[in-house]
Short mmCIF file of C-alpha atoms and ligand atoms in Angstrom, two decimals:
data_model
loop_
_atom_site.label_atom_id
_atom_site.label_comp_id
_atom_site.label_asym_id
_atom_site.label_seq_id
_atom_site.Cartn_x
_atom_site.Cartn_y
_atom_site.Cartn_z
CA MET A 20 0.03 -5.19 -29.82
CA GLY A 21 3.00 -2.70 -29.67
CA GLN A 22 5.12 -2.73 -26.73
CA ILE A 23 5.31 0.52 -24.73
CA LEU A 24 7.84 -0.53 -22.19
CA GLU A 25 9.29 -3.33 -20.24
CA LEU A 26 10.04 -3.38 -16.58
CA ASP A 27 11.60 -5.71 -14.06
CA LYS A 28 8.47 -6.81 -12.13
CA PRO A 29 7.88 -4.16 -9.59
CA ILE A 30 7.26 -4.52 -5.94
CA ASP A 31 3.97 -3.39 -4.44
CA TRP A 32 4.86 -2.00 -1.04
CA HIS A 33 1.31 -1.84 0.32
CA THR A 34 -1.13 -4.80 -0.42
CA HIS A 35 -4.24 -6.26 1.36
CA LEU A 36 -4.59 -9.98 0.61
CA ARG A 37 -7.21 -10.89 3.29
CA TRP A 38 -7.37 -14.27 5.05
CA ASP A 39 -10.60 -15.78 3.76
CA GLU A 40 -12.34 -16.76 0.58
CA ARG A 41 -11.27 -13.41 -1.05
CA THR A 42 -7.58 -14.40 -0.98
CA LYS A 43 -7.89 -16.88 -3.71
CA ILE A 44 -9.55 -14.40 -5.95
CA VAL A 45 -7.32 -11.43 -5.45
CA LEU A 46 -3.81 -12.92 -4.83
CA PRO A 47 -3.25 -14.01 -8.52
CA HIS A 48 -3.72 -10.52 -9.65
CA SER A 49 -0.86 -9.18 -7.56
CA ALA A 50 1.22 -12.27 -8.24
CA ARG A 51 0.86 -11.70 -11.99
CA VAL A 52 2.35 -8.30 -12.28
CA PHE A 53 4.52 -7.85 -9.17
CA SER A 54 7.62 -9.90 -7.93
CA ALA A 55 6.82 -9.21 -4.39
CA VAL A 56 4.21 -7.47 -2.15
CA GLU A 57 4.39 -5.94 1.24
CA VAL A 58 1.43 -7.54 3.02
CA MET A 59 -0.53 -5.55 5.36
CA PRO A 60 -1.34 -7.15 8.67
CA ASN A 61 -4.92 -6.14 9.18
CA ALA A 62 -6.15 -9.63 8.19
CA LYS A 63 -8.11 -11.72 10.71
CA ASP A 64 -6.69 -15.19 11.58
CA PRO A 65 -9.97 -17.24 10.94
CA ASP A 66 -9.20 -19.62 13.84
CA THR A 67 -8.52 -17.09 16.55
CA GLY A 68 -10.19 -13.84 15.20
CA LYS A 69 -6.87 -12.10 15.95
CA MET A 70 -5.17 -9.62 13.58
CA VAL A 71 -1.60 -10.39 12.64
CA VAL A 72 -0.42 -9.01 15.83
CA ASP A 73 2.38 -11.39 16.90
CA SER A 74 5.19 -13.32 15.17
CA LYS A 75 3.35 -16.63 15.43
CA THR A 76 0.44 -15.32 13.63
CA VAL A 77 2.77 -13.72 10.97
CA ALA A 78 4.30 -17.07 10.30
CA LYS A 79 0.89 -18.76 10.10
CA TYR A 80 -0.48 -15.97 7.74
CA LYS A 81 2.62 -16.29 5.42
CA LYS A 82 2.09 -20.09 5.23
CA TYR A 83 -1.54 -19.56 4.26
CA LEU A 84 -0.64 -17.12 1.60
CA GLN A 85 2.03 -19.42 0.17
CA SER A 86 -0.53 -22.25 0.08
CA VAL A 87 -2.93 -20.06 -1.74
CA LEU A 88 -0.19 -18.99 -4.19
CA ALA A 89 0.62 -22.67 -4.99
CA GLU A 90 -3.04 -23.49 -5.40
CA THR A 91 -3.73 -20.63 -7.78
CA MET A 92 -0.49 -20.10 -9.58
CA GLY A 93 1.33 -23.37 -9.36
CA SER A 94 3.69 -24.74 -6.72
CA ASP A 95 6.90 -23.36 -8.37
CA TYR A 96 5.55 -19.87 -9.16
CA GLU A 97 8.11 -17.28 -7.98
CA PHE A 98 6.45 -14.54 -5.80
CA GLU A 99 7.58 -13.07 -2.47
CA PHE A 100 5.41 -12.05 0.44
CA ILE A 101 7.20 -9.41 2.53
CA MET A 102 5.33 -9.60 5.89
CA SER A 103 4.61 -6.98 8.51
CA LEU A 104 3.61 -7.11 12.07
CA TYR A 105 0.50 -5.20 13.46
CA LEU A 106 1.63 -2.77 16.22
CA THR A 107 -0.80 -2.67 19.20
CA ASP A 108 -0.68 -1.20 22.69
CA LYS A 109 0.29 -4.74 23.88
CA THR A 110 3.15 -5.56 21.30
CA ASP A 111 5.59 -7.78 23.12
CA ILE A 112 9.12 -6.53 22.85
CA GLN A 113 10.76 -10.11 22.99
CA ASP A 114 8.28 -11.37 20.41
CA LEU A 115 9.18 -8.32 18.21
CA LYS A 116 12.92 -8.88 18.55
CA SER A 117 12.92 -12.58 17.95
CA GLY A 118 10.29 -12.42 15.08
CA TYR A 119 12.46 -9.75 13.36
CA ARG A 120 15.71 -11.59 14.04
CA ASP A 121 14.18 -14.82 12.54
CA GLY A 122 13.14 -12.82 9.34
CA LEU A 123 9.50 -13.52 9.91
CA PHE A 124 8.60 -9.87 9.15
CA LYS A 125 10.46 -6.89 7.70
CA ALA A 126 8.34 -3.93 9.03
CA VAL A 127 5.82 -3.07 11.61
CA LYS A 128 2.49 -1.29 10.75
CA MET A 129 0.78 1.36 12.96
CA TYR A 130 -2.89 1.95 12.76
CA PRO A 131 -4.42 4.65 14.98
CA LEU A 132 -7.36 2.95 16.73
CA GLY A 133 -10.59 3.12 14.59
CA ALA A 134 -8.95 5.11 11.73
CA THR A 135 -9.73 2.60 9.07
CA THR A 136 -10.78 -0.99 8.11
CA GLY A 137 -9.36 -3.53 10.44
CA SER A 138 -7.88 -0.87 12.81
CA ASP A 139 -9.81 -1.93 15.96
CA ALA A 140 -6.50 -3.42 17.29
CA GLY A 141 -4.78 -0.10 16.58
CA ILE A 142 -2.91 2.02 19.10
CA SER A 143 -4.94 4.31 21.34
CA GLU A 144 -2.13 6.75 22.09
CA VAL A 145 1.33 6.92 20.45
CA LYS A 146 3.14 7.39 23.79
CA ASN A 147 1.96 3.95 24.83
CA VAL A 148 4.20 2.38 22.22
CA ALA A 149 7.12 4.65 22.66
CA HIS A 150 9.23 1.83 24.10
CA VAL A 151 8.44 -0.32 21.05
CA LEU A 152 9.49 2.47 18.77
CA GLU A 153 12.76 2.81 20.70
CA VAL A 154 13.53 -0.84 20.09
CA MET A 155 12.55 -0.57 16.36
CA SER A 156 14.84 2.36 15.92
CA GLU A 157 17.73 0.42 17.47
CA LEU A 158 17.11 -2.65 15.29
CA GLY A 159 16.46 -0.53 12.15
CA ILE A 160 12.84 -1.92 11.63
CA PRO A 161 10.74 0.34 9.42
CA LEU A 162 7.54 1.69 10.91
CA LEU A 163 4.74 1.87 8.38
CA ILE A 164 2.10 4.43 9.44
CA HIS A 165 -1.53 4.88 8.40
CA PRO A 166 -1.44 8.63 8.77
CA GLU A 167 -4.80 9.54 9.98
CA MET A 168 -6.35 10.43 13.35
CA SER A 169 -8.74 8.17 15.22
CA PRO A 170 -12.24 9.37 14.29
CA SER A 171 -13.81 12.21 16.18
CA LYS A 172 -17.09 14.11 15.59
CA GLU A 173 -15.32 17.47 15.91
CA MET A 174 -12.73 16.75 13.23
CA ASN A 175 -13.25 17.41 9.55
CA ILE A 176 -12.41 14.00 7.96
CA LEU A 177 -10.79 15.57 4.96
CA GLU A 178 -8.26 17.14 7.48
CA SER A 179 -7.55 13.94 9.45
CA GLU A 180 -4.31 13.27 7.58
CA SER A 181 -2.92 16.85 7.86
CA ILE A 182 -3.76 16.96 11.59
CA PHE A 183 -2.02 13.63 12.08
CA VAL A 184 1.18 14.75 10.29
CA ASN A 185 1.35 17.87 12.44
CA SER A 186 0.74 16.08 15.64
CA THR A 187 1.44 12.26 16.00
CA LEU A 188 3.71 11.98 13.09
CA SER A 189 5.73 15.12 14.08
CA TRP A 190 5.95 13.82 17.59
CA ILE A 191 7.35 10.48 16.36
CA ARG A 192 9.81 12.15 14.08
CA LYS A 193 11.01 14.46 16.68
CA ASN A 194 11.54 11.86 19.36
CA PHE A 195 12.91 8.97 17.26
CA SER A 196 15.09 10.70 14.82
CA ASN A 197 16.80 7.45 13.61
CA LEU A 198 13.53 5.40 13.21
CA LYS A 199 12.81 4.70 9.64
CA ILE A 200 9.29 5.82 8.73
CA VAL A 201 7.15 5.01 5.81
CA VAL A 202 4.10 7.38 5.57
CA GLU A 203 1.66 5.08 3.75
CA HIS A 204 -0.58 6.27 0.93
CA VAL A 205 0.26 9.90 1.12
CA THR A 206 -2.84 11.89 -0.04
CA THR A 207 -2.16 15.53 0.93
CA LYS A 208 0.35 18.25 0.33
CA GLU A 209 1.30 18.28 4.01
CA SER A 210 2.16 14.59 4.05
CA LEU A 211 4.21 14.66 0.80
CA LYS A 212 6.05 17.75 2.01
CA PHE A 213 6.75 16.13 5.32
CA VAL A 214 8.20 13.07 3.47
CA LEU A 215 10.36 15.33 1.24
CA GLU A 216 11.62 17.56 4.18
CA ASN A 217 12.46 14.89 6.71
CA SER A 218 15.31 12.44 6.69
CA ASN A 219 14.67 8.78 7.46
CA THR A 220 11.14 9.28 6.03
CA TRP A 221 9.64 7.87 2.90
CA GLY A 222 6.12 7.57 1.55
CA THR A 223 4.02 5.41 -0.70
CA ILE A 224 1.34 6.68 -3.06
CA THR A 225 -1.72 4.82 -4.67
CA PRO A 226 -2.89 5.13 -8.27
CA GLN A 227 -6.29 6.39 -7.17
CA HIS A 228 -4.87 9.28 -5.23
CA LEU A 229 -2.90 10.36 -8.23
CA LEU A 230 -5.65 9.78 -10.83
CA PHE A 231 -8.72 11.05 -8.91
CA ASN A 232 -9.81 13.72 -6.45
CA HIS A 233 -12.92 13.45 -4.05
CA ASN A 234 -15.32 14.47 -6.86
CA ALA A 235 -15.00 10.81 -8.04
CA ILE A 236 -16.71 9.63 -5.05
CA PHE A 237 -19.80 11.59 -6.11
CA GLU A 238 -19.69 11.58 -9.94
CA GLY A 239 -23.20 10.76 -11.24
CA GLY A 240 -24.24 9.59 -7.86
CA LEU A 241 -22.58 7.89 -5.02
CA GLN A 242 -19.60 5.63 -6.01
CA PRO A 243 -18.79 3.26 -3.27
CA ASP A 244 -16.01 1.69 -5.34
CA MET A 245 -14.10 4.98 -5.03
CA TYR A 246 -14.50 5.03 -1.18
CA CYS A 247 -11.21 4.35 0.43
CA LEU A 248 -9.28 5.63 3.47
CA PRO A 249 -7.63 8.02 3.50
CA LEU A 250 -10.43 9.56 1.38
CA LEU A 251 -9.78 10.84 -2.07
CA LYS A 252 -8.78 14.47 -1.49
CA GLN A 253 -9.46 17.93 -2.88
CA ILE A 254 -8.13 18.95 -6.32
CA GLU A 255 -5.43 20.99 -4.92
CA HIS A 256 -3.83 18.09 -3.06
CA GLN A 257 -4.08 15.83 -6.12
CA LYS A 258 -2.44 18.46 -8.11
CA TYR A 259 0.45 18.74 -5.54
CA LEU A 260 1.00 15.00 -5.54
CA ASN A 261 1.21 14.82 -9.33
CA ASP A 262 3.30 17.95 -9.60
CA ASN A 263 5.89 16.47 -7.15
CA LEU A 264 5.65 12.80 -8.18
CA PHE A 265 8.75 12.89 -10.40
CA LYS A 266 10.85 15.01 -7.92
CA ALA A 267 9.88 12.72 -5.02
CA ILE A 268 11.04 9.69 -7.02
CA VAL A 269 14.32 11.21 -8.08
CA LEU A 270 15.01 11.93 -4.51
CA ASP A 271 14.21 8.24 -3.57
CA LYS A 272 11.34 9.35 -1.36
CA LEU A 273 8.10 7.95 -2.87
CA ALA A 274 7.37 4.25 -3.63
CA LEU A 275 4.72 2.38 -5.42
CA GLY A 276 2.12 1.14 -2.87
CA THR A 277 -1.28 0.32 -4.35
CA ASP A 278 -3.14 -0.14 -1.19
CA THR A 279 -5.26 -2.68 -3.17
CA ALA A 280 -7.92 -3.32 -0.68
CA PRO A 281 -10.55 -5.86 -1.90
CA HIS A 282 -14.08 -6.17 -0.28
CA MET A 283 -16.96 -8.18 -1.60
CA SER A 284 -19.03 -5.66 -3.58
CA LYS A 285 -22.09 -6.52 -1.42
CA ASP A 286 -20.15 -5.24 1.53
CA LYS A 287 -19.40 -1.95 -0.11
CA TYR A 288 -22.89 -1.26 -1.62
CA LYS A 289 -24.73 -0.93 1.61
CA PRO A 290 -25.10 1.50 4.45
CA CYS A 291 -21.76 1.66 6.29
CA GLY A 292 -20.11 0.09 3.35
CA CYS A 293 -16.48 -0.90 3.63
CA ALA A 294 -13.48 1.41 2.44
CA GLY A 295 -11.14 0.04 -0.13
CA VAL A 296 -10.30 0.14 -3.82
CA PHE A 297 -9.48 -3.20 -5.50
CA SER A 298 -6.78 -2.01 -7.85
CA ALA A 299 -4.52 -4.88 -8.30
CA PRO A 300 -6.03 -6.06 -11.62
CA VAL A 301 -5.23 -2.60 -13.25
CA ALA A 302 -2.53 -1.29 -10.98
CA LEU A 303 0.31 -0.99 -13.51
CA GLU A 304 -1.95 0.35 -16.23
CA ALA A 305 -3.28 2.94 -13.75
CA TYR A 306 0.26 3.99 -12.64
CA TYR A 307 1.33 4.19 -16.29
CA GLN A 308 -1.53 6.60 -16.83
CA ALA A 309 -0.49 8.78 -13.89
CA PHE A 310 3.11 8.78 -15.13
CA LYS A 311 2.09 9.67 -18.68
CA ASN A 312 -0.11 12.53 -17.41
CA ASN A 313 2.96 14.01 -15.71
CA LEU A 314 5.85 13.11 -17.90
CA GLY A 315 4.13 13.15 -21.23
CA ASN A 316 4.84 10.58 -24.03
CA ASP A 317 8.54 9.89 -23.23
CA ASN A 318 8.24 6.15 -22.51
CA GLU A 319 12.05 5.92 -21.76
CA LEU A 320 11.63 8.39 -18.98
CA ILE A 321 8.48 6.77 -17.73
CA LYS A 322 10.27 3.40 -17.69
CA VAL A 323 13.18 4.69 -15.66
CA ALA A 324 10.79 6.62 -13.27
CA MET A 325 8.46 3.69 -12.83
CA GLN A 326 11.24 1.22 -12.18
CA ARG A 327 12.82 3.44 -9.61
CA PHE A 328 9.40 4.02 -7.95
CA ALA A 329 9.10 0.19 -7.51
CA HIS A 330 12.50 -0.31 -5.93
CA ILE A 331 12.97 2.76 -3.65
CA LEU A 332 12.13 1.03 -0.37
CA LEU A 333 14.45 -2.05 -0.95
CA PRO A 334 17.37 -0.48 1.00
CA VAL A 335 14.99 0.84 3.62
CA TYR A 336 13.75 -2.63 4.34
CA GLY A 337 17.11 -4.11 3.86
CA ILE A 338 16.15 -6.41 1.00
CA ASN A 339 18.45 -7.13 -1.94
CA LEU A 340 16.83 -7.07 -5.32
CA GLU A 341 18.84 -10.14 -6.22
CA ASP A 342 17.00 -12.09 -3.54
CA LEU A 343 13.61 -11.43 -5.24
CA PRO A 344 12.24 -13.36 -8.16
CA LYS A 345 13.57 -11.76 -11.34
CA ARG A 346 10.91 -11.47 -14.08
CA ASP A 347 9.84 -8.97 -16.65
CA ILE A 348 6.45 -7.42 -17.23
CA SER A 349 5.52 -5.62 -20.42
CA LEU A 350 3.07 -2.76 -20.88
CA LEU A 351 1.49 -3.19 -24.29
CA LYS A 352 -0.69 -0.94 -26.48
CA SER A 353 -3.76 -3.01 -26.35
CA SER A 354 -7.37 -2.17 -26.05
CA TRP A 355 -9.20 -4.28 -23.36
CA GLN A 356 -12.36 -4.08 -21.23
CA VAL A 357 -11.84 -4.34 -17.47
CA PRO A 358 -14.32 -7.02 -16.17
CA LYS A 359 -17.26 -5.52 -14.25
CA GLU A 360 -16.26 -7.91 -11.27
CA TYR A 361 -14.06 -10.79 -10.30
CA GLU A 362 -16.21 -13.26 -8.45
CA GLY A 363 -18.19 -10.61 -6.54
CA ILE A 364 -15.32 -8.11 -6.14
CA THR A 365 -15.47 -4.92 -8.25
CA PRO A 366 -12.10 -3.70 -9.50
CA MET A 367 -10.98 -0.12 -10.16
CA PHE A 368 -11.98 0.91 -13.68
CA ALA A 369 -14.70 -1.89 -13.80
CA GLY A 370 -16.28 -2.03 -17.21
CA GLN A 371 -14.07 0.71 -18.69
CA THR A 372 -11.92 0.30 -21.79
CA LEU A 373 -8.20 0.77 -21.28
CA GLU A 374 -5.75 1.23 -24.13
CA VAL A 375 -2.79 -0.31 -22.17
CA LYS A 376 -2.38 -3.75 -20.93
CA ALA A 377 0.30 -5.27 -18.59
CA LEU A 378 1.27 -8.59 -19.94
CA ASN A 379 3.17 -11.25 -17.90
CA GLU A 380 6.10 -12.87 -19.94
O1 DOR B 424 -9.56 2.02 2.34
C1 DOR B 424 -8.81 1.41 2.97
N1 DOR B 424 -9.02 0.01 3.10
N2 DOR B 424 -7.88 1.87 3.77
C2 DOR B 424 -7.15 1.20 4.60
O2 DOR B 424 -6.39 1.71 5.40
C3 DOR B 424 -7.56 -0.23 4.91
C4 DOR B 424 -8.12 -0.84 3.69
C5 DOR B 424 -8.74 -2.19 3.89
O3 DOR B 424 -8.14 -3.13 4.53
O4 DOR B 424 -9.78 -2.53 3.41
ZN1 ZN B 425 -4.00 -0.18 3.28
#
């Protein structure tokens, strides 16, 4: 098994860990290869049925995740949860200020109402939360955005992101010029251009949006495992993302964010099946493939680019690398077959043979 490259364990800036029986299954996959993850707040508190919409729930959710980490990886396993707060029409300013001051969360996530899984507490109209954005801007709290419109029968779903960028996102950018904005999972030319052209604006990108286009949803029949939101896009968008990946990293604009989003396969393989790709078990291998496709076989260059990609948002969030667990992860040349499922959850590349494997020290 030859070593291809070694990295400081990266940070995944976009992860769904759930708050139910799935957490135990999926969390170890992220904890194995990353030093820290930005935890998305669209998880339901099993006691109250509420999403992670206030600082008390953030604290409770983090405690739950820490207990699952201890149970599955051992009590002294070093791994950090970077928490975020779910922005709603009713976000309480005092709670936002005190929760942020106390370090409970580092960012706030905005979901347009109904735009994706777990967005039923999302905002109905951006102007309703202008006063919250004002305070976030003053305090330097990053706003993480799911960049799609709420659904409408008149709108082409493939254009949902571009329309959002040209309307809501542009409005926010124009009215809150100091607000730090992270455009999550960019999938289109318009989004990446927006990120590149605007100051105080960054993006994250998933492995699936680099490696695939929307043909993958229909290849050989319907492929629910390739259904995520935002959807995989047309070939020209995929090409633009890849063509500009390296430039966006060099400019410190684009960060690693897998959007690993596990659902039980039975909840995906049915009418109205859930959106989300469970990529955590193969995330680094998949990103490596995307980097190799763009940068060729220069593993030194790939290493520098991947490392930078993993750390770009540290200063945006105000986190010191020294405060995170310091571990290495190696990518090795090693043939292995991705399991068809992990306890009822199908991973990306299920059943496929990969030639590269990420190995924990
Ligand atoms: O495909 C997705 N799944 N997109 C999201 O924005 C949410 C995620 C989930 O939580 O399952
Ligand atoms: Zn997500």
